Tab-separated table of C-alpha atoms in Angstrom:
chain	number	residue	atom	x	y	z
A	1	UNK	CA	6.284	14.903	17.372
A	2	UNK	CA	4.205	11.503	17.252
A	3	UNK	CA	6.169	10.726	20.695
A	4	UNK	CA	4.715	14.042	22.218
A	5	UNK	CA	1.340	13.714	20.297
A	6	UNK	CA	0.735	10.227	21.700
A	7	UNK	CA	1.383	11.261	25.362
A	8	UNK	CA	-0.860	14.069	25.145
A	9	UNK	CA	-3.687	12.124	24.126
A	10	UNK	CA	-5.154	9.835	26.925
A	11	UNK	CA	-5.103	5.943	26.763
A	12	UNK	CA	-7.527	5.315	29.625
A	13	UNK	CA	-10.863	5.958	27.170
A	14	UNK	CA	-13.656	3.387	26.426
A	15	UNK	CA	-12.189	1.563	23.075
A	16	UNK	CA	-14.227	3.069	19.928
A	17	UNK	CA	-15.626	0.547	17.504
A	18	UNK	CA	-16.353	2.368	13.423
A	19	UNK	CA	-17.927	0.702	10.785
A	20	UNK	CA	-17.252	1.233	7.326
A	21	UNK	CA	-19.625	4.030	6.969
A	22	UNK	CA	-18.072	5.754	10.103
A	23	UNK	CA	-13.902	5.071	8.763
A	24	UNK	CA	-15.446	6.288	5.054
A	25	UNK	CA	-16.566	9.481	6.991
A	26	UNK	CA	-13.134	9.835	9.022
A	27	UNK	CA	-11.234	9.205	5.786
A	28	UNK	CA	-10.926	12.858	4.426
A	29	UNK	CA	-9.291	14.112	7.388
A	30	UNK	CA	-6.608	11.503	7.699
A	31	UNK	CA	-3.336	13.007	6.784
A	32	UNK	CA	-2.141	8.801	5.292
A	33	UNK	CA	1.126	9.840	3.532
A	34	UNK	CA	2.066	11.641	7.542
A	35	UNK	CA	0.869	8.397	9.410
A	36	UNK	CA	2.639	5.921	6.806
A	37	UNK	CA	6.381	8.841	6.966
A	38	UNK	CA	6.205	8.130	10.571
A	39	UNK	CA	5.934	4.904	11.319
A	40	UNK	CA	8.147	3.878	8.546
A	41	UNK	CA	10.822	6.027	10.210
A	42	UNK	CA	10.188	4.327	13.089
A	43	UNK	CA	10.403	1.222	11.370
A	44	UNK	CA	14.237	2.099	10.165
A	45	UNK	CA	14.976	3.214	13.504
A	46	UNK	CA	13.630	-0.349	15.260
A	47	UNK	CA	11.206	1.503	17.071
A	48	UNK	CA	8.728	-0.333	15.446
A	49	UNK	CA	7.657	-4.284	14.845
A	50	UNK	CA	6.855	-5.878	11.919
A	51	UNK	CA	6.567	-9.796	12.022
A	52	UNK	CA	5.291	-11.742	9.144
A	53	UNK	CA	1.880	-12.381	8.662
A	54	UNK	CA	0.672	-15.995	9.853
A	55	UNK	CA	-2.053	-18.127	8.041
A	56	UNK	CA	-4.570	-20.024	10.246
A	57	UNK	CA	-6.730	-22.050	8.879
A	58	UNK	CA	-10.338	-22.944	10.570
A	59	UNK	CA	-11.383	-26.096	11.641
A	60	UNK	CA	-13.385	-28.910	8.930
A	61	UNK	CA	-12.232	-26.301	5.856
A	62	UNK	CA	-14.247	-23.564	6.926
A	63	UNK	CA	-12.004	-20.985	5.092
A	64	UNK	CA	-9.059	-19.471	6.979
A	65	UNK	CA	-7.970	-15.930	8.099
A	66	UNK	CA	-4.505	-13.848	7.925
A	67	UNK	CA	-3.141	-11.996	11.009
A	68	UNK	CA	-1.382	-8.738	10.092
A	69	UNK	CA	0.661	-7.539	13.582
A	70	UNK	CA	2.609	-4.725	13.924
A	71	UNK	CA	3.909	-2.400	16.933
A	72	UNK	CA	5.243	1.111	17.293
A	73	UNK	CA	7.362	1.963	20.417
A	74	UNK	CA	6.866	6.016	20.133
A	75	UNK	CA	2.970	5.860	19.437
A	76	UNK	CA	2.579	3.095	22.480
A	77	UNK	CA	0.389	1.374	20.368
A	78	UNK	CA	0.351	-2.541	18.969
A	79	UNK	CA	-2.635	-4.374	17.439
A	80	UNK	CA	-3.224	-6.555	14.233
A	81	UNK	CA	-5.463	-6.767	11.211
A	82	UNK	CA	-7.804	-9.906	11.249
A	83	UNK	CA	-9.118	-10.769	7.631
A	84	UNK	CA	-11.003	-14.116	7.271
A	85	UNK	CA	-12.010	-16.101	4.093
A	86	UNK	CA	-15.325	-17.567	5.568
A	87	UNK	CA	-16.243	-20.255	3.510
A	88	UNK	CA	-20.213	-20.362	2.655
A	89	UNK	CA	-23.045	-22.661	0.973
A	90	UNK	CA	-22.733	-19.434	-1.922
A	91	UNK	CA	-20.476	-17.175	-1.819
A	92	UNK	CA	-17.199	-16.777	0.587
A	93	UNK	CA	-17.867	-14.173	3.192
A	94	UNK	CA	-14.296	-11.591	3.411
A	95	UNK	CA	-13.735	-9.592	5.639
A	96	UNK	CA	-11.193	-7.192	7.495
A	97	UNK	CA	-11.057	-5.589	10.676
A	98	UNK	CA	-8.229	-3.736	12.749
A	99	UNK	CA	-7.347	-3.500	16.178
A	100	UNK	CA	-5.413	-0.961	18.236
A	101	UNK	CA	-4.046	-1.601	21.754
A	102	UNK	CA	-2.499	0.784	24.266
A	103	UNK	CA	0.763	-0.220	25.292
A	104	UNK	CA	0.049	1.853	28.177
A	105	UNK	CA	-2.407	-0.014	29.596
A	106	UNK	CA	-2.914	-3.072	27.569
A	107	UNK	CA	-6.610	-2.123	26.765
A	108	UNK	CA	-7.925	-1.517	23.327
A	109	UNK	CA	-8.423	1.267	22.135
A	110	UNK	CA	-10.374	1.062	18.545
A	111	UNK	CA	-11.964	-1.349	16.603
A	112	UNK	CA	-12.457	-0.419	12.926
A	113	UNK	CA	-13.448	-2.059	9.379
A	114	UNK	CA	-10.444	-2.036	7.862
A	115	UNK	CA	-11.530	-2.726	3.948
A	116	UNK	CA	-11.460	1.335	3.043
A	117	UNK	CA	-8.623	1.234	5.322
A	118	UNK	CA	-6.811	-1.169	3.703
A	119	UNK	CA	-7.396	0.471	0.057
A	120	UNK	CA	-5.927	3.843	1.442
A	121	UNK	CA	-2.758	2.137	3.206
A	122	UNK	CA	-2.337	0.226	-0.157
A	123	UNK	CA	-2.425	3.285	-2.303
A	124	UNK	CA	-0.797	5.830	0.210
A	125	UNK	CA	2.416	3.275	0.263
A	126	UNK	CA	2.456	3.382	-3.946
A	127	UNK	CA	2.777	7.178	-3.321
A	128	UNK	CA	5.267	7.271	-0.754
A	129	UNK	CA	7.661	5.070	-3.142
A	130	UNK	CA	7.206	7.076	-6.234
A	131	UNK	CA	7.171	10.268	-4.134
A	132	UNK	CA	11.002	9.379	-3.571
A	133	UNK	CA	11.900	7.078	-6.870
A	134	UNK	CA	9.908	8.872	-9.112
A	135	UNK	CA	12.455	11.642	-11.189
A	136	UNK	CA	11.726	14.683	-10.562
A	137	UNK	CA	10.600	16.174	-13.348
A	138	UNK	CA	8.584	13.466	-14.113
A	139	UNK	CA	5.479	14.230	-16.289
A	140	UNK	CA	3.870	11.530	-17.993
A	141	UNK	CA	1.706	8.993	-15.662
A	142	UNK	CA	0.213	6.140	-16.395
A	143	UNK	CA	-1.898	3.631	-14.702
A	144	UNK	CA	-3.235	0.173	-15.741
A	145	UNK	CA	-6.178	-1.564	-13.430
A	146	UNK	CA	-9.757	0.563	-12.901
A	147	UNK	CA	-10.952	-0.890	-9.606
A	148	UNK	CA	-11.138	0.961	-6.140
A	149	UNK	CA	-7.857	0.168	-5.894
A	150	UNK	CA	-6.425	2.092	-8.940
A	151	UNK	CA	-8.772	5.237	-8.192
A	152	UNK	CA	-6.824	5.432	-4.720
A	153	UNK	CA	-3.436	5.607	-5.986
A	154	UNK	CA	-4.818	8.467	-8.660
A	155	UNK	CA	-5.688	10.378	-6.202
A	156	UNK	CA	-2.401	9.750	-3.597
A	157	UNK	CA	-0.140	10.641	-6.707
A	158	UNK	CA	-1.985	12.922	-8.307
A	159	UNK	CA	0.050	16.048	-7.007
A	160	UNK	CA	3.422	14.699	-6.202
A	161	UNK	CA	4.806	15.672	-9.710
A	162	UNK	CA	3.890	17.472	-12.272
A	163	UNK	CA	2.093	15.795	-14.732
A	164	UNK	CA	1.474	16.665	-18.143
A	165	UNK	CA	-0.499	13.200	-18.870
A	166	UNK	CA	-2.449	10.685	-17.117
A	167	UNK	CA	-3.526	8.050	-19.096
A	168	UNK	CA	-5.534	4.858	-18.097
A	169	UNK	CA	-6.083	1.207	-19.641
A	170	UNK	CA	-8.175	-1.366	-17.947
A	171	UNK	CA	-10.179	-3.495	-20.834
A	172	UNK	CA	-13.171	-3.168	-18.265
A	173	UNK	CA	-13.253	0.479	-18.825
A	174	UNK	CA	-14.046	0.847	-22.950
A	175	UNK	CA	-18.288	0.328	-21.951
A	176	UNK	CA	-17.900	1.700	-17.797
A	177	UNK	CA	-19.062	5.111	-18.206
A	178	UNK	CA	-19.770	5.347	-14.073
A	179	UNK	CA	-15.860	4.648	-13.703
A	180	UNK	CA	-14.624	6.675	-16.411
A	181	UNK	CA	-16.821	9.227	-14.450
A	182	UNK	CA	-15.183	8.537	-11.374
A	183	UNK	CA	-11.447	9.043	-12.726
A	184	UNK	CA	-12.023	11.931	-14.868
A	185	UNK	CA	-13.997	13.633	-11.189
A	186	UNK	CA	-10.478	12.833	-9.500
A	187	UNK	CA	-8.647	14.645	-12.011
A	188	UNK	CA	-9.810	16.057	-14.939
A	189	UNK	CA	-6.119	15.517	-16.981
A	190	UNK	CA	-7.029	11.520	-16.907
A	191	UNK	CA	-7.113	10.341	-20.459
A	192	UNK	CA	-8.311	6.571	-21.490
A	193	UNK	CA	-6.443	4.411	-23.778
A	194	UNK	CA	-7.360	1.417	-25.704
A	195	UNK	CA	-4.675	-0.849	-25.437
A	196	UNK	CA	-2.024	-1.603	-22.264
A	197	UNK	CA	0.939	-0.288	-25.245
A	198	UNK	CA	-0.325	3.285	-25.878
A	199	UNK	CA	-1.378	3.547	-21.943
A	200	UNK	CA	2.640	2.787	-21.206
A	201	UNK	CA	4.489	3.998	-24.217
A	202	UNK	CA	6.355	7.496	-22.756
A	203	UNK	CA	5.405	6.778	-18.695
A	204	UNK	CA	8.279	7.785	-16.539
A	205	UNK	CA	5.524	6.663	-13.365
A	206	UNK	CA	3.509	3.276	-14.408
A	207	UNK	CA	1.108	2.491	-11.448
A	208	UNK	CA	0.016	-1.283	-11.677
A	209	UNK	CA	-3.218	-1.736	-9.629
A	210	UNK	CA	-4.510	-4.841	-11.145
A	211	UNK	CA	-5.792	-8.624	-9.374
A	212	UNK	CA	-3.813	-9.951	-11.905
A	213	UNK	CA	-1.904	-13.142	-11.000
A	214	UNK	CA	0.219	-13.370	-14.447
A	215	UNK	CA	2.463	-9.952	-16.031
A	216	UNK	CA	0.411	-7.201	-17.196
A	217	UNK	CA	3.014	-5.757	-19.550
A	218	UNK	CA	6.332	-7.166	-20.763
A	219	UNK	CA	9.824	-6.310	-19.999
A	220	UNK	CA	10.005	-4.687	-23.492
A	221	UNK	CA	7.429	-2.215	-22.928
A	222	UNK	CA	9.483	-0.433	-20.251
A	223	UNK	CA	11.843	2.311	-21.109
A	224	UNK	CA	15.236	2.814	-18.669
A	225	UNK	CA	14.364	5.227	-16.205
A	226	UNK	CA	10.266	4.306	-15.971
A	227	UNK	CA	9.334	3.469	-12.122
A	228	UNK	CA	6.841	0.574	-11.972
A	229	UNK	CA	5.278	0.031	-9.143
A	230	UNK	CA	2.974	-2.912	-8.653
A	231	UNK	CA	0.936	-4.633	-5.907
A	232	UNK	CA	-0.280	-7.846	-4.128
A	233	UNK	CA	-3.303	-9.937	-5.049
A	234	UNK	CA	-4.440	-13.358	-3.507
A	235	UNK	CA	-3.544	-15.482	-6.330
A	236	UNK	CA	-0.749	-17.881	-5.436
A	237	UNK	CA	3.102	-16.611	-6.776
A	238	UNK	CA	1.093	-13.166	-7.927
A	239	UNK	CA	3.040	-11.241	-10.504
A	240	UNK	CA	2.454	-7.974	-12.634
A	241	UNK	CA	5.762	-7.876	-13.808
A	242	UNK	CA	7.948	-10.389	-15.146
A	243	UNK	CA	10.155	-12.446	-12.872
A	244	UNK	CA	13.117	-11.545	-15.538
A	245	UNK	CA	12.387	-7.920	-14.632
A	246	UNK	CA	14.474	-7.819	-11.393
A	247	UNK	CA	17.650	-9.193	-13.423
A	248	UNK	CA	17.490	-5.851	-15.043
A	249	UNK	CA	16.142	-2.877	-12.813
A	250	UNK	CA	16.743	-1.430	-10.246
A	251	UNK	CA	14.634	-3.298	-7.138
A	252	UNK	CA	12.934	-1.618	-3.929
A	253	UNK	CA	10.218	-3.147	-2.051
A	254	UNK	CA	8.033	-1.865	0.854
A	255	UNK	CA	10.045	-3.959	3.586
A	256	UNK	CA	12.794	-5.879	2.396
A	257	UNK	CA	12.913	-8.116	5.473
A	258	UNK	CA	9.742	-9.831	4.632
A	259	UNK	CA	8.386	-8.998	1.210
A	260	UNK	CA	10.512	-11.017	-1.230
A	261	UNK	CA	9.252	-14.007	0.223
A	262	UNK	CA	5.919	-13.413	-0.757
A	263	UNK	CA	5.919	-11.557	-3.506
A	264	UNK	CA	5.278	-13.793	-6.344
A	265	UNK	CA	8.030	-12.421	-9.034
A	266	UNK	CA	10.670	-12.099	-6.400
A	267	UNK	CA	10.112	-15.560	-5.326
A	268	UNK	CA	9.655	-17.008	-8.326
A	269	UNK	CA	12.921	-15.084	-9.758
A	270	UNK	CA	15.020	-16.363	-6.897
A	271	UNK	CA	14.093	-20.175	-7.046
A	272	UNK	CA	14.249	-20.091	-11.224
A	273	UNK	CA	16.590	-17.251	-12.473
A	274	UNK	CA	19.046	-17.614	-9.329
A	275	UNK	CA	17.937	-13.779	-8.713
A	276	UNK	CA	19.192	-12.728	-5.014
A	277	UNK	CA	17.093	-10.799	-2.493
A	278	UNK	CA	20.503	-9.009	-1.768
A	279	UNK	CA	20.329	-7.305	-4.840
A	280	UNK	CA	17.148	-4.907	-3.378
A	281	UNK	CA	18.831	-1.659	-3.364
A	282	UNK	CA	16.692	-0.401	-0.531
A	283	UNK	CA	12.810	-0.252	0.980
A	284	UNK	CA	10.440	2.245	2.521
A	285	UNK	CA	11.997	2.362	5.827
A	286	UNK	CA	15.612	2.560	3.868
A	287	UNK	CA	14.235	5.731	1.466
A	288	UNK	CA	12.647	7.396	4.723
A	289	UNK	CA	15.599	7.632	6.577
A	290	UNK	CA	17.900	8.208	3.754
A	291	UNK	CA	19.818	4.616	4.267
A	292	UNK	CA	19.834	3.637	0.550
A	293	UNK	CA	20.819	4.924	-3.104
A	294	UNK	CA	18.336	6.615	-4.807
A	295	UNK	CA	17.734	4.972	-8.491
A	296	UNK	CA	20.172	6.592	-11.360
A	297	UNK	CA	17.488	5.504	-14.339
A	298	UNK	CA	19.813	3.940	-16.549
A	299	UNK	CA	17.635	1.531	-16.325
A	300	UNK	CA	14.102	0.597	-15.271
A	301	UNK	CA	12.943	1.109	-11.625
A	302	UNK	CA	10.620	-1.166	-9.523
A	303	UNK	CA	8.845	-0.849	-6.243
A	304	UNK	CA	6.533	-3.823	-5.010
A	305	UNK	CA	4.604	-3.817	-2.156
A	306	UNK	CA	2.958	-6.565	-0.403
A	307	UNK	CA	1.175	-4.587	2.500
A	308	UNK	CA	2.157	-4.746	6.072
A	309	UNK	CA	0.267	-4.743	9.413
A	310	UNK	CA	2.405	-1.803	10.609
A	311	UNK	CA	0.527	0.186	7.860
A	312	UNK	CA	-3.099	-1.011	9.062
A	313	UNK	CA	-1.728	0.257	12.567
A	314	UNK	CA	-0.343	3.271	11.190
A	315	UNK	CA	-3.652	3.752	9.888
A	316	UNK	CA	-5.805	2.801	12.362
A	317	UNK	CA	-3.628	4.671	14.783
A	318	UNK	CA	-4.127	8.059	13.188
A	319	UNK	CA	-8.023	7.716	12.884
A	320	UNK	CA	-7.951	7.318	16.691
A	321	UNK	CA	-6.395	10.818	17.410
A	322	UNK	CA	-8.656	12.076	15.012
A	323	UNK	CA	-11.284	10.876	17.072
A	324	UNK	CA	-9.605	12.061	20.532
A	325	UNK	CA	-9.043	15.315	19.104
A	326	UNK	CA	-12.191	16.014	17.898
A	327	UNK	CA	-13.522	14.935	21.538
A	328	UNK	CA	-10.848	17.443	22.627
């Protein structure tokens, strides 16, 4: 369908450039968890590129900025995500912004501020792996974190199952009345707790959404058969979860071929607890395309994500023919 889609929609237009006000307007119509099935099919079927990310750093340490690259064969599109840390006499200036080229004709095609973007992708991905690791008759959710990030993945997961409870912990939240506003106005079930133990005590779906670069919650705290899923932060060797947690759950990751090499429990449980990245049972492109076991919850389950440039694409990608369609 995305083949067909694509080819319908003409390459040889004037590229669009959207600010953040412009993608926030855009975002409601953006169908994420279609964009993210598709091009993570096309990931698992190598119609799609997905190098790592590369590191450049400026010139008389003037901050540095991370290239995110991707490309996907059946949409004829490539581009990357730019985000710099610009170094300042006050405070660092950071940024993101995405680009999308035609493979058609080699022009570009949009320009956007990718920092909503990037929140959605980030969240959308979370929901994709518990929409296919979560058990079904899952009921009880629970999320820890209360930034933009964590208000994202309420609303991406909100309907996939179910749920009975939703309960919240962030220590920032017990005086925050604005963003206890702004959970309870994305769904109404959304409970808050006082500590991280009653938040996680019964979750068969724990959502980690924190900037946390040390474990949030301890090995002991999960049950056999709860799916974690957790998230990437700048700190160096980042890790919600303990490194000891892969010895004894069942592993998936977002894309296996370059995420345990950044993630900061995976690599920190493969150079100290002789932990092998073998032992992923599968990732997104895997679950997708039905290429790997699902988890039997004997024991605990847990999905990490890094983010990849594919997904900026993916996302970038489907604002475009939102914008070509409405022109249409």
């Amino acid at each position: 369908m995305n083949c067909h889609l694509s080819h319908a929609i003409s390459h040889n237009q004037p590229p669009v450039i959207l600010q953040q006000d412009q993608v926030n307007a855009l975002l409601p119509l953006l169908d994420v968890k279609n964009e993210l099935t598709a091009m993570f099919r096309s990931l698992g079927q190598s119609h799609a590129v997905q190098p790592p990310q590369t590191l450049t750093l400026l010139p008389q340490d003037a901050g540095d900025f991370i290239t995110y690259s991707g490309a996907m064969a059946e949409q004829e599109v490539f581009g990357a995500k730019l985000s710099p840390y610009l170094i300042t006499e006050t405070a660092p200036v950071i940024t993101a912004w995405t680009s999308l080229m035609s493979q058609r004709t080699g022009q570009p095609l949009l320009w956007c501020d990718s920092a909503l973007l990037t929140t959605e992708r980030t969240a959308g991905t979370t929901a994709l792996a518990v929409d296919y690791l979560a058990k079904a008759k899952s009921s009880e959710l629970a999320i820890i974190g209360s930034g933009a990030i964590a208000l994202a993945h309420l609303r991406h997961v909100k309907n996939l199952r179910q749920w009975q409870s939703i309960r919240v912990y962030s220590p920032s939240l017990a005086n925050d009345e604005k963003r206890r506003a702004a959970f309870t106005a994305i769904d109404e079930r959304v409970v808050f707790c006082t500590s991280s133990e009653s938040c996680i005590v019964g979750a068969d779906v724990l959502m980690l959404c924190t900037s946390s670069g040390t474990p949030v919650v301890t090995n002991e705290q999960l049950s056999p058969g709860v799916l974690v899923t957790s998230i990437s932060t700048n700190v160096a060797n980042a890790h919600e979860v303990s490194p000891s947690l892969l010895l004894n759950a069942d592993v998936y990751c977002d894309y296996k071929a370059t995420t345990p090499d950044s993630a900061g429990e995976m690599v920190l449980a493969a150079t100290e607890l002789s932990w092998n990245k073998e032992e992923i049972k599968g990732d997104l492109p895997d679950l997708v395309n039905a290429n790997c076991p699902l988890p039997d919850f004997s024991k605990a389950v847990f999905f990490r994500s890094i983010g990849l440039g594919l997904e900026d694409i993916a996302m970038a990608y489907g604002l475009w023919k939102l914008l070509q369609n409405q022109q249409q």
